[in-house]
Coordinates of C-alpha atoms and ligand atoms in Angstrom, one line a residue:
M1 CA 131.4 -121.7 15.2
P2 CA 130.6 -123.6 12.0
V3 CA 133.0 -123.1 9.1
G4 CA 132.2 -122.7 5.4
G5 CA 134.3 -123.2 2.2
M6 CA 136.5 -120.2 2.8
E7 CA 137.2 -121.0 6.4
A8 CA 137.9 -124.6 5.5
A9 CA 140.6 -123.5 3.1
A10 CA 142.0 -121.3 5.8
F11 CA 142.2 -124.3 8.2
V12 CA 144.1 -126.3 5.6
D13 CA 146.4 -123.4 4.8
R14 CA 147.2 -122.8 8.5
A15 CA 147.9 -126.5 8.9
R16 CA 150.2 -126.4 5.9
V17 CA 152.3 -123.6 7.4
A18 CA 152.5 -125.3 10.8
Q19 CA 153.4 -128.7 9.3
V20 CA 156.7 -127.5 7.9
G21 CA 158.4 -127.2 11.2
W22 CA 156.6 -130.1 12.8
G23 CA 157.3 -132.4 9.8
A24 CA 161.0 -131.4 9.7
R25 CA 161.5 -132.8 13.2
T26 CA 162.7 -136.4 13.6
V27 CA 160.2 -139.0 14.9
E28 CA 162.2 -139.1 18.1
E29 CA 161.8 -135.3 18.5
R30 CA 158.1 -135.5 17.9
V31 CA 157.7 -138.4 20.4
L32 CA 159.7 -136.4 22.9
A33 CA 157.4 -133.4 22.4
L34 CA 154.3 -135.6 23.1
A35 CA 155.9 -137.7 25.8
G36 CA 153.7 -136.1 28.5
L37 CA 150.5 -137.1 26.8
P38 CA 149.7 -140.3 28.7
D39 CA 150.1 -138.5 32.0
R40 CA 148.0 -135.6 30.9
L41 CA 145.2 -138.0 29.9
C42 CA 145.4 -139.6 33.3
E43 CA 145.2 -136.1 35.0
Q44 CA 142.2 -135.1 32.9
L45 CA 140.5 -138.5 33.0
D46 CA 137.5 -137.6 35.1
R47 CA 136.9 -134.4 33.1
I48 CA 137.0 -136.3 29.8
V49 CA 134.7 -139.0 31.1
R50 CA 132.2 -136.4 32.3
V51 CA 132.1 -134.6 29.0
I52 CA 131.7 -137.8 27.0
A53 CA 128.8 -139.0 29.3
E54 CA 127.1 -135.6 29.1
E55 CA 127.4 -135.1 25.4
N56 CA 127.0 -138.6 24.1
G57 CA 124.7 -140.0 26.8
K58 CA 126.7 -143.3 27.4
P59 CA 127.3 -144.5 31.0
A60 CA 130.5 -143.1 32.6
A61 CA 131.7 -146.7 33.0
E62 CA 131.6 -147.2 29.2
A63 CA 133.2 -143.8 28.6
L64 CA 136.1 -144.9 30.8
A65 CA 136.4 -148.5 29.7
H66 CA 135.8 -148.1 26.0
E67 CA 137.3 -144.7 25.3
V68 CA 139.6 -143.0 27.8
V69 CA 141.5 -146.0 29.1
P70 CA 142.0 -147.4 25.5
A71 CA 143.2 -143.9 24.4
I72 CA 145.9 -143.9 27.1
A73 CA 146.9 -147.4 26.1
L74 CA 147.0 -146.3 22.4
A75 CA 149.1 -143.2 23.3
R76 CA 151.6 -145.4 25.2
H77 CA 151.8 -147.9 22.3
H78 CA 152.3 -145.3 19.6
L79 CA 154.9 -143.3 21.5
D80 CA 156.8 -146.4 22.5
C81 CA 157.1 -147.9 19.0
A82 CA 157.0 -144.9 16.6
A83 CA 160.7 -144.5 16.3
T84 CA 161.2 -148.1 15.4
V85 CA 158.3 -148.3 13.1
L86 CA 158.8 -145.0 11.3
G87 CA 162.6 -144.7 11.5
P88 CA 164.7 -145.5 8.5
S89 CA 165.6 -149.1 7.8
R90 CA 168.1 -150.6 5.4
I91 CA 167.1 -152.9 2.5
S92 CA 169.9 -154.8 0.7
S93 CA 169.2 -156.0 -2.7
A94 CA 170.5 -159.4 -3.9
T95 CA 170.4 -158.2 -7.5
A96 CA 172.1 -154.9 -6.9
P97 CA 174.7 -155.6 -4.2
Y98 CA 176.6 -152.5 -5.2
R99 CA 173.7 -150.3 -4.0
R100 CA 172.4 -149.5 -0.5
G101 CA 168.6 -149.2 -0.1
M102 CA 166.9 -147.2 2.6
R103 CA 163.2 -147.2 3.5
T104 CA 162.0 -144.0 5.1
H105 CA 158.5 -142.8 6.2
R106 CA 157.5 -139.3 5.3
P107 CA 154.4 -137.4 6.5
Y108 CA 151.7 -136.7 4.0
G109 CA 151.4 -133.1 5.1
V110 CA 147.9 -132.0 6.1
V111 CA 145.5 -134.7 7.2
V112 CA 141.8 -134.0 7.6
A113 CA 140.2 -136.4 10.2
I114 CA 136.4 -136.7 10.2
A115 CA 134.9 -138.5 13.1
P116 CA 131.5 -139.8 14.2
W117 CA 129.7 -139.3 17.6
N118 CA 129.5 -142.9 18.9
L119 CA 133.0 -143.1 20.3
P120 CA 133.6 -139.3 20.3
F121 CA 136.9 -139.5 22.1
L122 CA 138.6 -142.8 21.1
I123 CA 137.9 -142.5 17.4
P124 CA 139.3 -139.0 16.7
F125 CA 142.1 -139.8 19.1
S126 CA 143.1 -142.9 17.2
Q127 CA 142.9 -140.9 13.9
V128 CA 144.8 -137.8 15.2
L129 CA 147.7 -139.2 17.3
P130 CA 149.4 -141.4 14.8
A131 CA 149.0 -138.7 12.1
L132 CA 150.7 -136.2 14.4
I133 CA 153.5 -138.6 15.4
A134 CA 154.2 -139.3 11.8
G135 CA 154.8 -135.6 11.2
N136 CA 151.5 -134.4 9.8
A137 CA 149.4 -131.4 10.8
V138 CA 145.8 -132.4 11.4
V139 CA 142.4 -130.6 11.1
L140 CA 139.8 -132.5 13.1
K141 CA 136.1 -132.4 12.2
P142 CA 134.2 -134.1 14.9
S143 CA 130.5 -135.0 14.7
E144 CA 128.3 -131.9 15.2
L145 CA 126.7 -133.9 18.1
T146 CA 129.9 -134.1 20.2
P147 CA 131.9 -131.0 19.6
G148 CA 132.7 -130.5 23.4
V149 CA 134.5 -133.9 23.6
A150 CA 136.6 -133.0 20.6
E151 CA 137.4 -129.6 22.2
V152 CA 138.8 -131.4 25.3
L153 CA 140.7 -133.8 23.1
V154 CA 142.4 -131.1 21.1
E155 CA 143.2 -129.1 24.2
V156 CA 144.8 -132.1 26.0
I157 CA 146.9 -133.2 23.0
T158 CA 148.0 -129.6 22.3
A159 CA 148.9 -128.9 25.9
A160 CA 151.1 -132.0 25.9
G161 CA 153.5 -130.2 23.6
L162 CA 152.3 -129.4 20.1
P163 CA 153.3 -126.2 18.3
E164 CA 150.5 -123.7 17.4
G165 CA 148.4 -124.8 14.4
V166 CA 149.6 -128.4 14.1
L167 CA 146.3 -129.6 15.5
Q168 CA 143.1 -127.6 14.8
L169 CA 139.5 -128.2 15.5
A170 CA 136.9 -127.4 12.8
V171 CA 133.4 -127.8 14.3
G172 CA 130.2 -127.9 12.4
D173 CA 128.0 -130.3 10.4
G174 CA 128.6 -132.5 7.4
A175 CA 129.0 -129.5 5.1
V176 CA 132.1 -128.6 7.1
G177 CA 133.6 -132.0 6.5
A178 CA 132.8 -131.8 2.8
A179 CA 134.4 -128.3 2.6
L180 CA 137.6 -129.6 4.3
V181 CA 137.9 -132.4 1.8
E182 CA 137.3 -130.0 -1.0
A183 CA 140.0 -127.7 0.4
G184 CA 142.6 -130.2 -0.8
P185 CA 144.4 -131.7 2.2
D186 CA 147.0 -134.4 1.5
K187 CA 145.1 -137.3 3.1
V188 CA 141.6 -137.8 4.7
L189 CA 140.9 -140.2 7.5
F190 CA 137.1 -140.8 7.7
T191 CA 135.1 -142.8 10.2
G192 CA 131.4 -143.0 9.8
S193 CA 128.6 -144.4 7.7
V194 CA 129.0 -146.1 4.3
A195 CA 126.9 -143.5 2.6
T196 CA 129.1 -140.6 3.8
G197 CA 132.3 -142.6 3.2
R198 CA 131.3 -142.9 -0.5
K199 CA 130.9 -139.1 -0.7
V200 CA 134.2 -138.5 0.9
M201 CA 136.0 -140.9 -1.4
A202 CA 134.4 -139.4 -4.4
A203 CA 135.5 -135.9 -3.4
A204 CA 139.0 -137.1 -2.6
A205 CA 139.2 -138.9 -6.0
R206 CA 139.0 -135.5 -7.8
F207 CA 142.6 -134.6 -6.6
P208 CA 143.3 -137.5 -6.1
I209 CA 144.3 -137.8 -2.4
P210 CA 144.4 -141.0 -0.3
V211 CA 141.6 -141.8 2.1
G212 CA 141.3 -144.1 5.0
L213 CA 137.7 -145.3 5.5
E214 CA 136.4 -146.9 8.7
L215 CA 132.8 -147.6 7.9
G216 CA 129.8 -149.5 9.3
G217 CA 129.3 -153.2 10.1
V218 CA 126.7 -155.8 10.7
D219 CA 128.9 -157.9 12.9
V220 CA 128.2 -161.5 13.6
A221 CA 128.8 -163.9 16.5
V222 CA 129.0 -167.5 15.4
V223 CA 128.1 -169.9 18.2
L224 CA 129.2 -173.5 17.7
E225 CA 127.4 -176.5 19.3
D226 CA 130.0 -177.0 22.1
A227 CA 129.9 -173.3 23.3
D228 CA 129.2 -172.5 27.0
L229 CA 125.7 -171.1 26.8
E230 CA 126.0 -169.1 30.0
Y231 CA 129.2 -167.4 28.9
V232 CA 128.1 -166.8 25.3
T233 CA 124.7 -165.3 26.1
S234 CA 126.4 -162.9 28.6
A235 CA 128.9 -161.9 25.8
V236 CA 126.1 -161.4 23.2
A237 CA 123.8 -159.5 25.6
W238 CA 126.6 -157.1 26.2
G239 CA 128.1 -157.1 22.7
A240 CA 124.8 -156.2 21.1
N241 CA 123.8 -153.5 23.6
F242 CA 126.8 -151.6 25.0
N243 CA 126.7 -148.0 24.0
G244 CA 123.0 -148.7 23.2
G245 CA 124.1 -150.9 20.3
Q246 CA 125.6 -147.9 18.7
A247 CA 129.1 -149.2 18.0
C248 CA 130.5 -150.2 14.6
C249 CA 131.5 -153.5 16.2
S250 CA 128.2 -154.2 18.0
I251 CA 127.0 -157.7 17.5
E252 CA 124.0 -157.1 15.2
R253 CA 123.5 -160.8 14.3
V254 CA 124.1 -164.2 15.9
L255 CA 124.5 -167.5 14.0
V256 CA 123.9 -170.3 16.5
H257 CA 124.1 -174.0 15.9
E258 CA 120.6 -175.4 15.5
S259 CA 121.1 -177.8 18.4
L260 CA 121.5 -174.8 20.7
R261 CA 119.1 -172.3 19.1
A262 CA 116.0 -172.7 21.4
A263 CA 118.0 -172.8 24.7
F264 CA 120.2 -169.9 23.4
L265 CA 117.2 -167.7 22.7
V266 CA 115.6 -168.3 26.1
R267 CA 118.8 -167.4 28.0
L268 CA 119.6 -164.4 25.8
R269 CA 116.1 -163.1 26.1
D270 CA 116.3 -163.4 29.9
K271 CA 119.7 -161.7 30.1
V272 CA 118.7 -158.9 27.8
R273 CA 115.5 -158.3 29.9
R274 CA 117.6 -157.9 33.0
I275 CA 119.8 -155.1 31.6
D276 CA 119.5 -152.0 33.9
I277 CA 118.2 -149.5 31.3
E278 CA 118.5 -146.5 33.5
R279 CA 122.0 -147.2 34.6
D280 CA 123.7 -149.2 31.9
L281 CA 122.1 -148.6 28.5
A282 CA 122.9 -145.5 26.4
P283 CA 119.8 -143.9 24.6
A284 CA 119.6 -143.3 20.9
I285 CA 121.9 -140.3 20.1
D286 CA 119.1 -138.5 18.3
E287 CA 115.7 -138.7 16.7
R288 CA 117.2 -139.8 13.4
Q289 CA 118.9 -142.8 14.9
Q290 CA 115.7 -143.7 16.8
Q291 CA 113.8 -143.7 13.5
V292 CA 116.1 -146.3 12.0
W293 CA 115.6 -148.6 15.1
R294 CA 111.8 -148.1 14.7
R295 CA 111.8 -148.8 11.0
H296 CA 113.8 -152.0 11.3
L297 CA 111.8 -153.2 14.3
D298 CA 108.4 -152.4 12.8
A299 CA 109.3 -154.5 9.7
A300 CA 110.5 -157.4 11.9
R301 CA 107.3 -157.2 14.0
D302 CA 105.2 -157.3 10.8
A303 CA 107.0 -160.4 9.8
G304 CA 106.4 -162.0 13.2
L305 CA 110.1 -162.0 14.1
V306 CA 110.3 -160.1 17.4
V307 CA 111.0 -162.6 20.2
S308 CA 111.2 -160.0 22.9
G309 CA 111.8 -156.3 23.7
G310 CA 111.6 -153.4 21.2
E311 CA 109.1 -151.4 23.3
P312 CA 109.9 -147.7 23.6
V313 CA 110.9 -146.7 27.2
R314 CA 110.9 -143.1 28.2
G315 CA 113.2 -140.6 26.4
R316 CA 115.1 -142.1 23.6
H317 CA 115.5 -145.5 25.2
L318 CA 114.3 -148.8 23.8
M319 CA 113.8 -152.2 25.5
P320 CA 116.7 -154.2 24.0
A321 CA 115.2 -156.5 21.4
V322 CA 115.8 -160.0 20.2
V323 CA 114.7 -161.0 16.7
S324 CA 114.5 -164.5 15.3
G325 CA 112.4 -166.9 13.3
D326 CA 111.8 -168.1 9.7
G327 CA 113.0 -165.5 7.2
V328 CA 115.1 -163.6 9.7
T329 CA 118.1 -163.6 7.3
A330 CA 116.0 -161.7 4.7
S331 CA 115.0 -159.0 7.2
E332 CA 116.4 -155.5 7.3
V333 CA 117.6 -156.1 10.9
W334 CA 119.8 -158.9 9.4
R335 CA 121.0 -157.2 6.3
E336 CA 121.4 -153.6 7.3
E337 CA 123.2 -151.8 10.1
T338 CA 120.5 -151.1 12.8
F339 CA 123.0 -149.4 15.1
G340 CA 120.8 -149.9 18.1
P341 CA 119.9 -152.4 20.9
V342 CA 118.6 -155.0 18.6
V343 CA 120.1 -158.4 17.8
A344 CA 118.9 -160.9 15.2
V345 CA 119.5 -164.7 15.7
A346 CA 119.5 -167.4 13.0
G347 CA 120.5 -171.1 13.0
F348 CA 123.0 -173.1 11.1
A349 CA 123.6 -176.8 10.7
S350 CA 127.3 -177.0 9.7
D351 CA 130.5 -174.9 9.9
D352 CA 130.3 -174.5 6.1
E353 CA 126.8 -173.1 6.3
A354 CA 127.9 -170.7 9.1
V355 CA 130.8 -169.4 7.0
A356 CA 128.5 -169.0 3.9
L357 CA 125.8 -167.2 5.9
H358 CA 128.5 -164.9 7.5
N359 CA 130.2 -164.1 4.3
A360 CA 127.0 -163.4 2.4
T361 CA 127.2 -159.7 3.2
D362 CA 129.3 -156.9 1.7
Y363 CA 130.3 -155.7 5.2
G364 CA 133.3 -157.1 7.1
L365 CA 134.3 -155.3 10.2
T366 CA 134.5 -157.7 13.2
A367 CA 133.2 -161.1 14.1
S368 CA 133.3 -163.6 16.9
V369 CA 133.4 -167.3 17.1
F370 CA 132.4 -169.2 20.3
S371 CA 133.5 -172.7 21.0
A372 CA 135.1 -174.9 23.6
D373 CA 137.5 -176.1 20.9
V374 CA 139.7 -173.1 20.3
T375 CA 141.7 -174.8 17.5
R376 CA 138.4 -175.4 15.6
A377 CA 137.2 -171.9 16.3
R378 CA 140.5 -170.4 15.1
A379 CA 140.2 -172.4 11.8
L380 CA 136.7 -171.2 11.3
A381 CA 137.7 -167.6 12.2
G382 CA 140.2 -167.6 9.4
R383 CA 137.4 -168.4 6.9
L384 CA 135.3 -165.4 7.9
R385 CA 135.6 -162.2 5.8
A386 CA 136.1 -159.6 8.6
G387 CA 138.9 -157.3 9.6
S388 CA 139.2 -158.9 13.0
V389 CA 137.7 -162.0 14.5
S390 CA 137.7 -162.7 18.2
V391 CA 137.4 -166.3 19.6
N392 CA 135.3 -166.4 22.7
D393 CA 135.1 -162.6 23.1
V394 CA 133.3 -159.6 21.5
A395 CA 134.4 -156.2 20.3
A396 CA 137.6 -156.8 22.3
T397 CA 140.1 -155.5 19.7
M398 CA 138.4 -152.1 19.8
Y399 CA 139.1 -151.2 23.4
S400 CA 141.5 -153.7 24.9
T401 CA 144.4 -154.2 22.6
P402 CA 146.1 -151.1 21.1
E403 CA 148.7 -153.3 19.4
L404 CA 146.1 -154.9 17.1
P405 CA 145.3 -153.1 13.9
W406 CA 141.6 -152.0 13.6
G407 CA 139.7 -151.8 10.3
G408 CA 137.4 -153.6 7.9
V409 CA 137.1 -155.2 4.5
G410 CA 134.6 -154.7 1.7
R411 CA 131.8 -152.2 2.6
S412 CA 133.3 -151.7 6.1
G413 CA 136.2 -149.8 4.5
F414 CA 139.9 -150.0 4.4
G415 CA 143.0 -148.6 6.1
R416 CA 143.9 -149.4 9.6
S417 CA 143.9 -147.5 12.9
H418 CA 145.5 -148.8 16.1
G419 CA 148.7 -150.9 16.1
V420 CA 151.8 -150.1 14.1
D421 CA 149.6 -150.1 11.0
A422 CA 148.1 -146.7 12.1
L423 CA 151.5 -145.1 12.1
L424 CA 152.4 -146.7 8.8
D425 CA 149.0 -145.5 7.3
A426 CA 149.8 -142.0 8.4
S427 CA 153.0 -141.8 6.3
W428 CA 154.1 -142.6 2.8
V429 CA 157.2 -144.6 2.0
Q430 CA 160.2 -143.0 0.4
V431 CA 163.0 -145.1 -0.9
L432 CA 166.5 -143.7 -0.8
D433 CA 168.8 -145.6 -3.2
L434 CA 172.5 -145.0 -2.4
P435 CA 175.8 -146.2 -3.7
R436 CA 177.7 -148.8 -1.7
G437 CA 181.5 -148.2 -1.9
P438 CA 182.9 -145.3 -3.9
A439 CA 180.6 -142.5 -4.8
F440 CA 181.2 -142.9 -8.5
G441 CA 182.5 -146.0 -10.5
P442 CA 182.6 -146.9 -14.1
K443 CA 179.6 -146.3 -16.3
R444 CA 176.9 -148.9 -15.9
P445 CA 177.0 -151.5 -18.6
W446 CA 173.3 -150.9 -19.4
W447 CA 173.8 -147.2 -20.0
F448 CA 174.4 -146.0 -23.5
P449 CA 176.3 -147.3 -25.3
Y450 CA 175.3 -150.9 -24.4
D451 CA 178.2 -153.1 -23.6
T452 CA 178.7 -156.0 -26.0
G453 CA 178.7 -158.5 -23.2
L454 CA 175.5 -157.2 -21.6
E455 CA 173.1 -159.6 -23.3
D456 CA 175.0 -162.8 -22.3
A457 CA 175.4 -161.5 -18.7
M458 CA 171.7 -160.7 -18.5
R459 CA 170.8 -164.2 -19.7
A460 CA 173.0 -165.7 -17.0
L461 CA 171.4 -163.5 -14.4
A462 CA 167.9 -164.4 -15.6
T463 CA 168.5 -168.1 -15.0
S464 CA 170.0 -167.4 -11.6
L465 CA 167.0 -165.2 -10.6
A466 CA 164.4 -167.7 -11.8
A467 CA 165.5 -170.3 -9.3
P468 CA 163.7 -170.6 -5.9
H469 CA 164.5 -168.0 -3.3
T470 CA 166.5 -170.0 -0.8
T471 CA 169.0 -168.2 1.4
A472 CA 171.8 -169.8 -0.6
K473 CA 170.2 -168.7 -3.8
L474 CA 169.8 -165.2 -2.6
R475 CA 173.5 -165.2 -1.9
G476 CA 173.9 -166.4 -5.4
Y477 CA 171.9 -163.5 -6.8
G478 CA 174.3 -161.2 -5.0
Q479 CA 177.2 -162.9 -6.5
A480 CA 175.6 -162.9 -10.0
G481 CA 174.9 -159.2 -9.7
R482 CA 178.4 -158.5 -8.4
S483 CA 180.0 -160.6 -11.1
L484 CA 177.8 -159.0 -13.8
L485 CA 178.9 -155.6 -12.8
G486 CA 182.5 -156.7 -12.2
M487 CA 182.7 -158.5 -15.5
L488 CA 181.3 -155.6 -17.5
S489 CA 183.1 -152.9 -15.7
R490 CA 186.4 -154.5 -16.3
R491 CA 185.9 -154.2 -20.0
P492 CA 187.6 -151.3 -21.6
K493 CA 185.2 -148.3 -21.7
L494 CA 183.8 -147.5 -25.1
Ligands
NDP1 P1 128.1 -140.2 9.4 O1 128.6 -140.8 8.2 O2 126.7 -139.6 9.4 O3 129.0 -139.0 9.9 C1 130.4 -139.2 10.2 C2 131.1 -137.9 10.1 O4 131.1 -137.4 8.7 C3 130.4 -136.8 10.9 O5 131.4 -135.9 11.5 C4 129.6 -136.0 9.9 O6 129.3 -134.7 10.3 C5 130.6 -136.0 8.7 N1 130.0 -135.8 7.4 C6 128.7 -135.9 7.0 N2 128.5 -135.6 5.7 C7 129.8 -135.4 5.2 C8 130.3 -135.1 3.9 N3 129.5 -135.0 2.9 N4 131.6 -135.0 3.8 C9 132.5 -135.1 4.8 N5 132.0 -135.4 6.1 C10 130.7 -135.5 6.3 O7 128.2 -141.3 10.6 P2 127.7 -141.2 12.1 O8 128.3 -140.0 12.8 O9 126.2 -141.3 12.1 O10 128.4 -142.5 12.7 C11 127.8 -143.8 12.7 C12 128.4 -144.6 11.6 O11 129.8 -144.7 11.8 C13 127.9 -146.0 11.6 O12 127.7 -146.5 10.4 C14 129.1 -146.8 12.3 O13 129.1 -148.2 12.0 C15 130.2 -146.0 11.7 N6 131.4 -146.2 12.5 C16 132.5 -147.0 12.0 C17 133.6 -147.3 12.8 C18 134.7 -148.1 12.4 O14 135.7 -148.1 13.0 N7 134.6 -148.8 11.2 C19 133.6 -146.7 14.2 C20 132.5 -146.0 14.6 C21 131.5 -145.7 13.8 P3 128.0 -134.4 11.1 O15 127.7 -135.6 11.9 O16 128.4 -133.3 12.0 O17 126.9 -134.1 10.2

């Protein structure tokens, strides 16, 4: 049942109460409570896949390979490394050797997670689980188009061992998401479009509370002149069209070396034409999404850029389209997120030009570079402005590697899910600064009244600190700090 402002506040209030006990547990205790989660996911695997396929429309194979199996891997990763990542660690200071520093990770409190429909299981799972392990209570607002998937998700995680109220589901449309942010949680994790992300950030700024934003992308594959055409066209035909092209990391654009462009287009067109639409291609999620595809393709057709495809098939399917030709880099398909089975192809003459064309967008989620020379591809990858760049693969970091942080730069957002970064993002850092040695000692020389030797000692310390940070030097800082304190504390107290 949809929730309004009052109910949104009640969700956050309930979460706040439940969080007290959950957040007071140690990380190890929370990990222990959720230890059965990977097994429960395996037990419920077929049911989860069925609900995803029914509600979202994607093939069961994609639900399994891109959502449920990655969620199991992510759960294993987070549960295995949380204690090390979030546990306390010591930090010694060279300048204050008489103190002991501790770095600890504390939960924010109540986290509101707002998720889209396109990966309706993996995305909310990757928002919710690290937040819970870090000791937060979570209110999840899934897309109104996929509430059933979220229901199963909450049920499975809760049944694995969560106390009542630590994870709640608030279903409804965008107004529910807005009301939850207005209700004043302690952090918001948002995945969705740039337009909504802006609204969420503006609402959060009023408190202010931190937000993590995972937004859209117009991701690029860069194909160098030594790439294996057979391999790369298979990768692009899939990368542009899995989930019906409705993935934040879908390949929306290809930059191909001029020497390969004609041959690349022929092979890509043939492979895209052979996609089994009935079996393997997800339809547009709704009429609104289909209208975006139509608008972008109509403009491309008017400009004479459609190489193949683009015809409506029955239902909300579309023949996957390839767009290319003079002026393609000025087209909507190139500049905006189409989020459909459409890929635009442009040429480049040099690595520098490929980098410039790639980086001429405000988006920066993922990218790919294809080359027989992995060293060269790696160097080029490092020049692309994107959160993750795969060499000779596409979208791989989304579903196959839970250890790698996921997230974008620029208009594609900030914050990281997956990897240890997700656990770190779900917590804030508290420093505990403790005495080393006796609980109390002499008064600090820099407390009132200032010691007469303080200025000279500080000058000596300044010179020592300014030198390069070699290990020997760091030891020297320690000595300087110790001798400063020692020298001054030996003086008679004033
Ligand atoms: P939307 O931005 O339309 O919606 C995302 C979520 O926000 C939904 O749950 C939506 O509710 C909710 N929402 C809508 N309005 C508000 C509001 N004012 N305040 C708070 N929440 C609100 O995105 P889509 O669902 O259409 O998802 C597609 C987009 O997500 C694409 O741009 C895609 O690139 C991006 N995306 C990014 C990913 C990443 O990792 N970077 C991963 C996956 C997708 P409701 O839908 O119920 O109205």
